[in-house]
Short mmCIF file of N, CA, C and O in Angstrom, two decimals:
data_model
loop_
_atom_site.label_atom_id
_atom_site.label_comp_id
_atom_site.label_asym_id
_atom_site.label_seq_id
_atom_site.Cartn_x
_atom_site.Cartn_y
_atom_site.Cartn_z
N MET A 1102 -96.52 -16.77 35.71
CA MET A 1102 -95.81 -15.73 35.33
C MET A 1102 -96.33 -14.31 35.28
O MET A 1102 -95.94 -13.57 36.19
N ASN A 1103 -97.72 -13.88 34.83
CA ASN A 1103 -98.29 -13.07 35.17
C ASN A 1103 -98.95 -12.53 36.35
O ASN A 1103 -98.45 -11.67 36.50
N LYS A 1104 -98.69 -13.50 37.34
CA LYS A 1104 -99.40 -13.47 38.64
C LYS A 1104 -97.83 -12.79 39.29
O LYS A 1104 -98.11 -11.60 39.82
N ILE A 1105 -96.70 -13.26 39.15
CA ILE A 1105 -95.52 -12.97 39.58
C ILE A 1105 -95.33 -11.66 39.13
O ILE A 1105 -94.84 -10.54 39.43
N TYR A 1106 -95.15 -11.14 37.75
CA TYR A 1106 -95.20 -10.04 36.84
C TYR A 1106 -96.02 -8.94 37.39
O TYR A 1106 -95.48 -7.71 37.99
N PHE A 1107 -97.37 -9.34 38.07
CA PHE A 1107 -98.15 -8.14 38.67
C PHE A 1107 -97.42 -8.03 39.91
O PHE A 1107 -97.87 -6.67 40.21
N VAL A 1108 -97.23 -8.87 40.75
CA VAL A 1108 -97.02 -8.51 41.95
C VAL A 1108 -95.53 -7.95 42.10
O VAL A 1108 -95.25 -7.03 42.75
N PHE A 1109 -94.35 -7.92 40.92
CA PHE A 1109 -93.31 -7.28 40.77
C PHE A 1109 -93.74 -5.94 40.65
O PHE A 1109 -93.14 -4.83 40.87
N VAL A 1110 -94.32 -5.41 39.48
CA VAL A 1110 -94.89 -4.20 38.97
C VAL A 1110 -95.63 -3.42 40.23
O VAL A 1110 -95.35 -2.34 40.44
N VAL A 1111 -96.36 -4.19 41.16
CA VAL A 1111 -97.40 -3.14 42.13
C VAL A 1111 -96.41 -2.97 43.16
O VAL A 1111 -96.40 -2.13 43.58
N GLY A 1112 -95.47 -3.72 43.25
CA GLY A 1112 -94.28 -3.77 44.66
C GLY A 1112 -93.44 -2.56 44.02
O GLY A 1112 -93.26 -1.63 44.95
N MET A 1113 -93.04 -2.35 42.84
CA MET A 1113 -92.24 -1.32 42.35
C MET A 1113 -92.87 0.07 42.36
O MET A 1113 -92.36 1.03 42.72
N MET A 1114 -94.29 0.05 42.25
CA MET A 1114 -94.92 1.26 42.00
C MET A 1114 -95.18 1.72 43.70
O MET A 1114 -95.02 2.82 43.95
N ALA A 1115 -95.50 0.81 44.31
CA ALA A 1115 -95.44 1.29 46.03
C ALA A 1115 -94.28 1.79 46.56
O ALA A 1115 -94.33 2.86 47.24
N VAL A 1116 -93.13 0.99 46.03
CA VAL A 1116 -91.91 1.55 46.59
C VAL A 1116 -91.44 3.04 46.19
O VAL A 1116 -91.27 3.72 47.07
N LEU A 1117 -92.02 3.26 45.15
CA LEU A 1117 -91.52 4.79 44.24
C LEU A 1117 -92.39 5.67 44.83
O LEU A 1117 -92.33 7.04 44.48
N SER A 1118 -93.66 5.50 45.17
CA SER A 1118 -95.09 6.18 45.41
C SER A 1118 -94.23 6.98 46.32
O SER A 1118 -94.83 8.19 46.91
N GLY A 1119 -93.63 6.47 47.44
CA GLY A 1119 -93.26 7.18 48.63
C GLY A 1119 -91.80 8.23 48.52
O GLY A 1119 -91.13 8.51 49.41
N CYS A 1120 -91.71 8.42 47.30
CA CYS A 1120 -90.26 8.92 47.09
C CYS A 1120 -90.55 10.70 46.86
O CYS A 1120 -89.80 11.28 45.72
N GLY A 1121 -91.56 11.49 47.47
CA GLY A 1121 -91.55 12.59 47.18
C GLY A 1121 -90.45 13.44 48.08
O GLY A 1121 -89.56 12.91 49.07
N ASP A 1122 -90.14 14.81 47.33
CA ASP A 1122 -89.35 15.62 48.29
C ASP A 1122 -89.86 17.16 47.99
O ASP A 1122 -90.37 17.39 47.17
N ASP A 1123 -89.74 17.46 49.63
CA ASP A 1123 -90.34 18.98 49.82
C ASP A 1123 -89.12 19.91 49.49
O ASP A 1123 -89.52 21.07 49.97
N ASP A 1124 -88.12 19.71 49.04
CA ASP A 1124 -87.32 20.73 48.58
C ASP A 1124 -87.50 21.37 47.38
O ASP A 1124 -87.49 21.16 46.29
N PRO A 1125 -87.53 22.96 47.76
CA PRO A 1125 -88.05 24.19 46.90
C PRO A 1125 -86.79 24.08 45.88
O PRO A 1125 -87.04 24.57 45.02
N THR A 1126 -85.63 23.54 46.07
CA THR A 1126 -84.59 23.98 45.54
C THR A 1126 -84.61 23.15 43.99
O THR A 1126 -84.66 21.74 44.08
N PRO A 1127 -84.55 23.79 42.55
CA PRO A 1127 -84.80 22.98 41.78
C PRO A 1127 -83.34 22.01 41.41
O PRO A 1127 -82.41 22.55 41.63
N ALA A 1128 -83.75 20.81 41.11
CA ALA A 1128 -82.51 19.73 40.69
C ALA A 1128 -82.13 19.70 39.25
O ALA A 1128 -83.16 20.33 38.28
N LYS A 1129 -81.34 19.27 38.74
CA LYS A 1129 -80.68 19.36 37.44
C LYS A 1129 -81.26 17.64 36.73
O LYS A 1129 -81.73 17.07 37.65
N GLU A 1130 -80.87 17.46 35.80
CA GLU A 1130 -81.07 16.17 35.30
C GLU A 1130 -80.04 15.08 36.02
O GLU A 1130 -78.87 15.91 36.58
N ARG A 1131 -80.49 13.83 36.08
CA ARG A 1131 -79.70 13.06 36.63
C ARG A 1131 -79.00 11.89 35.60
O ARG A 1131 -80.28 11.63 34.78
N LYS A 1132 -77.99 11.33 35.83
CA LYS A 1132 -77.91 10.05 34.65
C LYS A 1132 -77.70 9.01 35.69
O LYS A 1132 -76.93 8.61 36.49
N VAL A 1133 -78.50 7.97 35.27
CA VAL A 1133 -78.39 6.80 36.08
C VAL A 1133 -78.42 5.30 34.96
O VAL A 1133 -78.83 5.41 33.85
N THR A 1134 -77.17 4.71 35.26
CA THR A 1134 -76.94 3.22 34.37
C THR A 1134 -77.50 2.25 35.60
O THR A 1134 -77.33 2.09 36.71
N TYR A 1135 -78.26 1.42 34.57
CA TYR A 1135 -78.50 -0.04 35.25
C TYR A 1135 -77.72 -1.00 34.51
O TYR A 1135 -77.55 -0.77 33.01
N GLU A 1136 -77.27 -1.90 35.26
CA GLU A 1136 -76.35 -2.99 34.42
C GLU A 1136 -76.61 -4.22 35.23
O GLU A 1136 -76.80 -4.28 36.74
N ILE A 1137 -76.79 -4.98 34.38
CA ILE A 1137 -76.94 -6.68 35.14
C ILE A 1137 -75.88 -7.39 34.27
O ILE A 1137 -75.99 -7.48 33.09
N THR A 1138 -75.11 -8.12 35.16
CA THR A 1138 -73.83 -8.86 34.48
C THR A 1138 -74.40 -10.25 35.41
O THR A 1138 -74.98 -10.54 36.06
N GLY A 1139 -73.37 -10.95 34.80
CA GLY A 1139 -73.31 -12.84 35.52
C GLY A 1139 -73.27 -13.96 34.13
O GLY A 1139 -72.88 -13.37 32.96
N ASN A 1140 -73.24 -15.23 35.06
CA ASN A 1140 -73.49 -16.12 34.03
C ASN A 1140 -74.46 -16.65 33.42
O ASN A 1140 -74.58 -17.85 33.00
N PHE A 1141 -75.88 -15.86 33.75
CA PHE A 1141 -77.05 -16.76 33.45
C PHE A 1141 -77.21 -16.60 31.93
O PHE A 1141 -77.15 -15.68 31.41
N SER A 1142 -77.72 -17.89 31.66
CA SER A 1142 -77.68 -17.81 30.20
C SER A 1142 -79.26 -17.98 29.61
O SER A 1142 -79.37 -17.85 28.67
N GLY A 1143 -80.11 -17.61 30.46
CA GLY A 1143 -81.60 -17.60 30.13
C GLY A 1143 -81.65 -16.09 29.42
O GLY A 1143 -80.76 -15.25 29.61
N LYS A 1144 -82.92 -15.85 29.47
CA LYS A 1144 -83.40 -14.33 28.91
C LYS A 1144 -84.24 -14.22 30.51
O LYS A 1144 -84.71 -14.44 30.97
N LEU A 1145 -84.10 -12.69 30.43
CA LEU A 1145 -84.89 -11.78 31.65
C LEU A 1145 -85.85 -10.45 30.92
O LEU A 1145 -85.71 -10.10 29.86
N LEU A 1146 -86.79 -10.76 32.01
CA LEU A 1146 -87.92 -9.82 31.93
C LEU A 1146 -87.38 -8.39 32.85
O LEU A 1146 -87.02 -8.89 33.78
N ILE A 1147 -87.34 -7.32 32.31
CA ILE A 1147 -86.90 -6.13 33.22
C ILE A 1147 -87.55 -4.89 32.91
O ILE A 1147 -88.22 -5.01 31.95
N VAL A 1148 -87.91 -4.43 34.40
CA VAL A 1148 -89.07 -3.11 34.37
C VAL A 1148 -88.06 -2.48 34.85
O VAL A 1148 -87.56 -2.53 36.01
N TYR A 1149 -88.17 -0.94 34.47
CA TYR A 1149 -87.47 0.00 35.04
C TYR A 1149 -88.15 1.48 35.03
O TYR A 1149 -88.87 1.15 34.13
N THR A 1150 -87.89 2.28 35.77
CA THR A 1150 -88.53 3.58 35.56
C THR A 1150 -88.28 4.15 34.58
O THR A 1150 -86.85 4.46 34.16
N ASP A 1151 -88.93 4.98 33.70
CA ASP A 1151 -88.21 5.36 32.45
C ASP A 1151 -88.65 6.77 32.65
O ASP A 1151 -88.75 7.44 33.78
N PRO A 1152 -87.90 7.80 31.81
CA PRO A 1152 -87.72 9.30 32.19
C PRO A 1152 -89.27 9.79 32.45
O PRO A 1152 -88.96 11.07 32.73
N THR A 1153 -89.84 9.51 32.06
CA THR A 1153 -91.31 10.44 32.68
C THR A 1153 -91.90 9.75 34.29
O THR A 1153 -92.72 10.34 34.50
N GLY A 1154 -91.32 8.89 34.44
CA GLY A 1154 -91.43 8.51 36.00
C GLY A 1154 -92.20 6.90 35.86
O GLY A 1154 -92.84 6.47 37.01
N GLY A 1155 -92.60 6.80 34.72
CA GLY A 1155 -93.30 5.42 34.35
C GLY A 1155 -92.50 4.20 34.48
O GLY A 1155 -91.57 4.33 34.61
N ASN A 1156 -93.15 3.32 33.95
CA ASN A 1156 -92.46 2.06 33.87
C ASN A 1156 -92.10 1.84 32.44
O ASN A 1156 -93.02 2.17 31.50
N THR A 1157 -91.09 1.24 32.31
CA THR A 1157 -90.57 0.25 30.85
C THR A 1157 -90.10 -1.00 30.94
O THR A 1157 -89.58 -1.18 31.99
N THR A 1158 -91.17 -1.87 30.43
CA THR A 1158 -90.75 -3.45 30.53
C THR A 1158 -89.89 -3.76 28.73
O THR A 1158 -90.41 -3.46 27.98
N LEU A 1159 -88.92 -4.35 29.33
CA LEU A 1159 -88.07 -5.11 28.28
C LEU A 1159 -88.23 -6.62 28.26
O LEU A 1159 -87.79 -7.01 29.59
N THR A 1160 -88.22 -7.28 27.28
CA THR A 1160 -88.52 -8.81 27.40
C THR A 1160 -87.57 -9.83 26.63
O THR A 1160 -86.91 -9.02 25.69
N ASP A 1161 -86.95 -10.83 27.29
CA ASP A 1161 -86.07 -11.60 26.40
C ASP A 1161 -84.72 -10.82 26.14
O ASP A 1161 -83.92 -11.09 25.38
N VAL A 1162 -84.09 -10.40 27.71
CA VAL A 1162 -82.84 -9.43 27.03
C VAL A 1162 -81.83 -10.69 27.90
O VAL A 1162 -81.94 -11.38 28.76
N ALA A 1163 -80.76 -10.88 27.03
CA ALA A 1163 -79.60 -11.40 27.56
C ALA A 1163 -78.47 -10.71 28.30
O ALA A 1163 -78.38 -9.60 27.87
N LEU A 1164 -77.88 -11.23 29.05
CA LEU A 1164 -76.94 -10.65 29.73
C LEU A 1164 -75.50 -11.09 28.99
O LEU A 1164 -75.14 -11.87 28.03
N PRO A 1165 -74.37 -9.91 29.42
CA PRO A 1165 -74.76 -8.72 29.94
C PRO A 1165 -75.39 -7.57 29.41
O PRO A 1165 -75.89 -7.80 28.08
N TRP A 1166 -76.05 -6.67 30.25
CA TRP A 1166 -77.11 -5.55 29.83
C TRP A 1166 -76.78 -4.53 30.46
O TRP A 1166 -76.42 -4.72 31.57
N SER A 1167 -76.92 -3.27 29.88
CA SER A 1167 -76.27 -1.94 30.57
C SER A 1167 -77.77 -1.21 29.62
O SER A 1167 -77.76 -1.06 28.74
N LEU A 1168 -78.29 -0.06 30.50
CA LEU A 1168 -78.66 0.99 29.98
C LEU A 1168 -78.27 2.21 30.85
O LEU A 1168 -78.60 2.12 31.82
N GLU A 1169 -78.09 3.51 29.99
CA GLU A 1169 -77.85 4.64 30.51
C GLU A 1169 -79.36 5.82 30.44
O GLU A 1169 -79.29 5.69 29.30
N VAL A 1170 -79.54 6.23 31.41
CA VAL A 1170 -80.85 6.92 31.17
C VAL A 1170 -80.93 8.52 31.90
O VAL A 1170 -80.34 8.32 33.13
N THR A 1171 -81.27 9.44 31.33
CA THR A 1171 -81.27 10.89 31.96
C THR A 1171 -82.33 10.76 32.15
O THR A 1171 -83.88 10.75 31.53
N TYR A 1172 -82.58 11.59 33.48
CA TYR A 1172 -84.12 11.37 34.38
C TYR A 1172 -84.08 13.16 34.38
O TYR A 1172 -83.04 13.95 35.15
N PRO A 1173 -85.11 13.87 34.34
CA PRO A 1173 -85.32 15.13 34.68
C PRO A 1173 -85.65 15.03 36.07
O PRO A 1173 -85.86 14.32 36.99
N ALA A 1174 -85.39 16.70 36.55
CA ALA A 1174 -85.76 16.78 37.77
C ALA A 1174 -87.13 16.49 38.65
O ALA A 1174 -86.87 16.31 39.84
N SER A 1175 -87.91 16.53 37.64
CA SER A 1175 -89.61 15.60 38.32
C SER A 1175 -89.53 14.38 38.64
O SER A 1175 -90.40 14.33 39.25
N VAL A 1176 -88.49 13.59 38.49
CA VAL A 1176 -88.52 12.37 38.87
C VAL A 1176 -88.08 12.55 40.02
O VAL A 1176 -86.73 12.32 39.88
N PRO A 1177 -88.31 11.79 41.08
CA PRO A 1177 -87.62 11.89 42.56
C PRO A 1177 -86.99 10.41 42.83
O PRO A 1177 -86.02 10.75 43.52
N GLY A 1178 -87.15 9.63 42.39
CA GLY A 1178 -86.64 8.09 42.44
C GLY A 1178 -86.84 7.45 41.46
O GLY A 1178 -87.45 7.64 40.38
N VAL A 1179 -85.78 6.32 41.36
CA VAL A 1179 -85.83 5.21 39.97
C VAL A 1179 -86.01 3.91 40.80
O VAL A 1179 -85.51 4.02 41.95
N GLY A 1180 -86.15 2.70 39.91
CA GLY A 1180 -86.45 1.72 40.57
C GLY A 1180 -86.12 0.65 39.28
O GLY A 1180 -86.69 1.12 38.15
N ILE A 1181 -85.79 -0.79 39.60
CA ILE A 1181 -85.47 -1.85 38.61
C ILE A 1181 -85.87 -3.14 39.16
O ILE A 1181 -85.21 -3.04 40.47
N GLY A 1182 -86.23 -3.80 38.34
CA GLY A 1182 -86.41 -5.24 39.29
C GLY A 1182 -86.26 -6.17 37.88
O GLY A 1182 -86.22 -5.91 36.05
N SER A 1183 -85.93 -7.24 37.72
CA SER A 1183 -86.04 -8.41 36.91
C SER A 1183 -86.11 -10.04 37.37
O SER A 1183 -85.87 -10.22 38.10
N GLN A 1184 -86.66 -10.88 36.55
CA GLN A 1184 -86.85 -12.19 36.11
C GLN A 1184 -86.80 -12.76 35.21
O GLN A 1184 -86.66 -12.27 34.01
N ALA A 1185 -86.59 -14.11 35.32
CA ALA A 1185 -86.23 -14.99 34.11
C ALA A 1185 -87.53 -14.87 33.30
O ALA A 1185 -88.83 -15.08 33.63
N SER A 1186 -87.45 -14.80 31.89
CA SER A 1186 -88.43 -14.95 31.17
C SER A 1186 -88.55 -16.48 30.20
O SER A 1186 -89.08 -16.97 29.90
N VAL A 1187 -86.88 -16.83 29.92
CA VAL A 1187 -86.73 -17.97 29.83
C VAL A 1187 -85.41 -18.45 30.68
O VAL A 1187 -84.60 -17.71 30.91
N THR A 1188 -85.70 -19.78 31.28
CA THR A 1188 -85.05 -20.46 32.31
C THR A 1188 -83.37 -20.65 31.90
O THR A 1188 -83.54 -20.64 30.27
N GLY A 1189 -82.47 -20.50 32.49
CA GLY A 1189 -81.22 -20.68 32.44
C GLY A 1189 -80.76 -22.03 32.91
O GLY A 1189 -81.80 -22.86 33.41
N GLY A 1190 -79.57 -22.08 33.40
CA GLY A 1190 -79.23 -23.31 34.14
C GLY A 1190 -79.21 -23.30 35.68
O GLY A 1190 -79.03 -22.10 36.15
N ALA A 1191 -79.47 -24.24 36.21
CA ALA A 1191 -79.13 -24.31 37.80
C ALA A 1191 -78.27 -24.07 38.48
O ALA A 1191 -77.05 -24.16 37.74
N GLY A 1192 -78.14 -22.73 39.15
CA GLY A 1192 -76.80 -22.49 39.72
C GLY A 1192 -76.15 -21.04 39.18
O GLY A 1192 -75.28 -20.76 39.41
N GLN A 1193 -76.59 -20.83 38.17
CA GLN A 1193 -76.06 -19.59 37.40
C GLN A 1193 -76.47 -18.45 37.92
O GLN A 1193 -77.55 -18.56 39.11
N THR A 1194 -75.54 -17.33 37.88
CA THR A 1194 -76.30 -16.06 38.70
C THR A 1194 -76.32 -14.86 37.95
O THR A 1194 -75.79 -15.00 36.50
N ALA A 1195 -76.84 -13.84 38.40
CA ALA A 1195 -76.74 -12.40 37.63
C ALA A 1195 -77.01 -11.43 38.93
O ALA A 1195 -77.35 -11.73 40.07
N LYS A 1196 -76.24 -10.40 38.33
CA LYS A 1196 -76.12 -9.48 39.80
C LYS A 1196 -76.61 -8.23 39.10
O LYS A 1196 -76.31 -7.77 37.86
N LEU A 1197 -77.43 -7.39 39.60
CA LEU A 1197 -78.31 -6.26 39.11
C LEU A 1197 -77.71 -4.53 39.69
O LEU A 1197 -77.48 -4.94 40.97
N LYS A 1198 -77.15 -3.70 39.14
CA LYS A 1198 -77.00 -2.66 39.87
C LYS A 1198 -77.46 -1.13 39.33
O LYS A 1198 -77.87 -1.35 38.15
N ILE A 1199 -77.40 -0.26 40.21
CA ILE A 1199 -78.14 1.22 39.69
C ILE A 1199 -76.77 1.57 40.43
O ILE A 1199 -76.31 1.92 41.31
N ILE A 1200 -76.57 2.48 39.21
CA ILE A 1200 -75.14 3.07 39.16
C ILE A 1200 -75.51 5.04 39.12
O ILE A 1200 -76.33 5.05 37.85
N VAL A 1201 -75.31 5.86 40.08
CA VAL A 1201 -75.72 7.14 39.94
C VAL A 1201 -74.59 7.99 40.12
O VAL A 1201 -73.41 7.67 40.73
N ASN A 1202 -74.08 8.67 38.76
CA ASN A 1202 -72.91 9.48 38.76
C ASN A 1202 -71.67 8.95 38.82
O ASN A 1202 -70.61 9.33 39.56
N GLY A 1203 -71.60 7.51 38.40
CA GLY A 1203 -70.45 6.66 38.42
C GLY A 1203 -70.28 6.10 39.57
O GLY A 1203 -69.17 4.93 39.84
N LYS A 1204 -71.37 6.22 40.48
CA LYS A 1204 -71.11 5.46 41.92
C LYS A 1204 -72.13 4.42 41.93
O LYS A 1204 -73.39 4.57 42.09
N GLU A 1205 -71.76 3.37 42.07
CA GLU A 1205 -72.69 1.93 42.70
C GLU A 1205 -73.57 2.58 43.96
O GLU A 1205 -73.15 2.69 44.86
N VAL A 1206 -74.91 2.61 43.62
CA VAL A 1206 -75.65 3.07 45.03
C VAL A 1206 -76.60 1.96 45.38
O VAL A 1206 -76.97 2.05 46.53
N LYS A 1207 -76.92 0.99 44.86
CA LYS A 1207 -77.67 -0.11 45.15
C LYS A 1207 -77.48 -1.25 44.00
O LYS A 1207 -76.62 -1.41 42.84
N SER A 1208 -77.30 -2.51 44.61
CA SER A 1208 -77.26 -3.79 44.07
C SER A 1208 -77.51 -5.18 44.72
O SER A 1208 -78.32 -4.81 45.89
N GLY A 1209 -77.82 -6.26 44.01
CA GLY A 1209 -78.58 -7.15 44.73
C GLY A 1209 -78.37 -8.23 43.54
O GLY A 1209 -78.06 -8.27 42.23
N SER A 1210 -78.62 -9.51 44.11
CA SER A 1210 -77.97 -10.59 43.10
C SER A 1210 -78.92 -11.62 43.49
O SER A 1210 -79.47 -11.82 44.42
N ALA A 1211 -78.74 -12.80 42.38
CA ALA A 1211 -79.54 -14.14 42.62
C ALA A 1211 -78.78 -15.20 41.71
O ALA A 1211 -78.16 -14.96 41.26
N THR A 1212 -79.19 -16.38 42.34
CA THR A 1212 -78.73 -17.33 41.68
C THR A 1212 -80.04 -18.26 41.53
O THR A 1212 -80.96 -18.45 42.01
N ALA A 1213 -79.95 -18.90 39.89
CA ALA A 1213 -81.00 -19.65 39.68
C ALA A 1213 -81.00 -20.78 40.29
O ALA A 1213 -80.39 -21.66 40.98
N GLY A 1214 -82.51 -21.32 40.50
CA GLY A 1214 -82.98 -22.53 41.12
C GLY A 1214 -82.71 -23.60 40.38
O GLY A 1214 -82.10 -23.73 39.41
N THR A 1215 -83.21 -25.02 41.06
CA THR A 1215 -82.91 -26.14 40.17
C THR A 1215 -83.21 -26.49 38.95
O THR A 1215 -83.09 -26.99 38.13
N LEU A 1216 -84.49 -25.33 38.50
CA LEU A 1216 -85.28 -25.30 37.19
C LEU A 1216 -84.61 -24.65 36.32
O LEU A 1216 -85.21 -24.04 35.42
N GLY A 1217 -83.68 -23.63 36.91
CA GLY A 1217 -83.35 -22.58 35.92
C GLY A 1217 -84.10 -21.29 36.02
O GLY A 1217 -83.96 -20.36 35.70
N GLU A 1218 -84.98 -21.11 37.20
CA GLU A 1218 -85.87 -20.04 37.59
C GLU A 1218 -84.69 -19.24 38.35
O GLU A 1218 -84.04 -19.14 38.97
N LEU A 1219 -84.87 -17.48 37.72
CA LEU A 1219 -83.90 -16.56 38.47
C LEU A 1219 -85.14 -15.28 38.83
O LEU A 1219 -85.60 -14.77 38.04
N VAL A 1220 -85.05 -14.56 39.87
CA VAL A 1220 -85.66 -13.79 40.06
C VAL A 1220 -85.11 -12.54 40.92
O VAL A 1220 -84.16 -12.98 42.11
N LEU A 1221 -84.37 -11.38 40.38
CA LEU A 1221 -83.68 -10.53 41.17
C LEU A 1221 -84.22 -9.32 41.98
O LEU A 1221 -85.27 -9.24 41.58
N PRO A 1222 -84.05 -9.21 43.32
CA PRO A 1222 -84.21 -8.12 43.70
C PRO A 1222 -84.88 -6.83 43.39
O PRO A 1222 -83.94 -6.36 42.49
N THR A 1223 -86.06 -6.34 43.38
CA THR A 1223 -86.44 -5.05 42.72
C THR A 1223 -85.43 -4.34 43.81
O THR A 1223 -85.29 -4.32 45.13
N LEU A 1224 -84.62 -3.12 43.08
CA LEU A 1224 -84.25 -2.05 43.55
C LEU A 1224 -84.55 -0.64 43.47
O LEU A 1224 -85.37 -0.38 42.22
N ALA A 1225 -84.74 0.25 44.35
CA ALA A 1225 -85.41 1.15 44.06
C ALA A 1225 -84.19 1.93 44.69
O ALA A 1225 -83.31 2.37 45.88
N TYR A 1226 -84.07 3.65 44.34
CA TYR A 1226 -83.21 4.58 44.50
C TYR A 1226 -83.88 6.15 44.44
O TYR A 1226 -84.41 6.39 43.37
N THR A 1227 -83.88 6.89 45.94
CA THR A 1227 -84.50 8.01 45.77
C THR A 1227 -83.25 9.02 45.76
O THR A 1227 -82.39 8.95 46.50
N PHE A 1228 -83.08 9.88 44.63
CA PHE A 1228 -82.34 10.91 44.67
C PHE A 1228 -82.06 11.95 45.88
O PHE A 1228 -83.21 12.42 46.57
N GLN A 1229 -81.01 12.44 45.89
CA GLN A 1229 -80.76 13.16 47.19
C GLN A 1229 -80.96 14.46 47.08
O GLN A 1229 -80.36 15.03 45.76
N ARG A 1230 -81.38 15.36 47.76
CA ARG A 1230 -81.42 16.95 47.77
C ARG A 1230 -80.13 17.35 46.94
O ARG A 1230 -79.31 16.91 47.49
N GLY A 1231 -80.31 18.23 45.95
CA GLY A 1231 -79.47 18.90 45.57
C GLY A 1231 -77.94 17.97 44.56
O GLY A 1231 -77.12 18.25 44.27
N GLN A 1232 -78.81 16.83 44.59
CA GLN A 1232 -77.85 15.93 43.55
C GLN A 1232 -78.09 16.03 42.03
O GLN A 1232 -79.00 15.65 41.40
N VAL A 1233 -77.06 16.57 41.81
CA VAL A 1233 -76.67 16.81 40.06
C VAL A 1233 -75.79 16.53 39.43
O VAL A 1233 -74.60 16.04 39.88
N PHE A 1234 -75.77 16.46 37.86
CA PHE A 1234 -74.73 15.89 37.32
C PHE A 1234 -74.25 16.88 35.87
O PHE A 1234 -75.16 17.48 35.68
#
């Protein structure tokens, strides 16, 4: 589990490290909603970009789950990923969404394997120039 978590965090950091923006126009705060729904009965480990641009980890989260985060202009992009910390039932599903300004901009889903394991794809989103709320 620790090896998978390490690969997950390193991958998320690599995706977000290239999210720079050379636009000199100051941006405003942005509101992002993360949402995970589905019938997965296990618990999830969730890692998402926090308002400082770092990562926050939540453990043993049950579905459905959502979180709204306000990001300052200094954060050029966000990311989120999740995997089972407690297995669910084989064939159960979960869907992960990033919603910006009320519009779904990224999504991914996964189905639990025969042992109830589940890994949702890591999603990243770079804010567009001038995207304000």
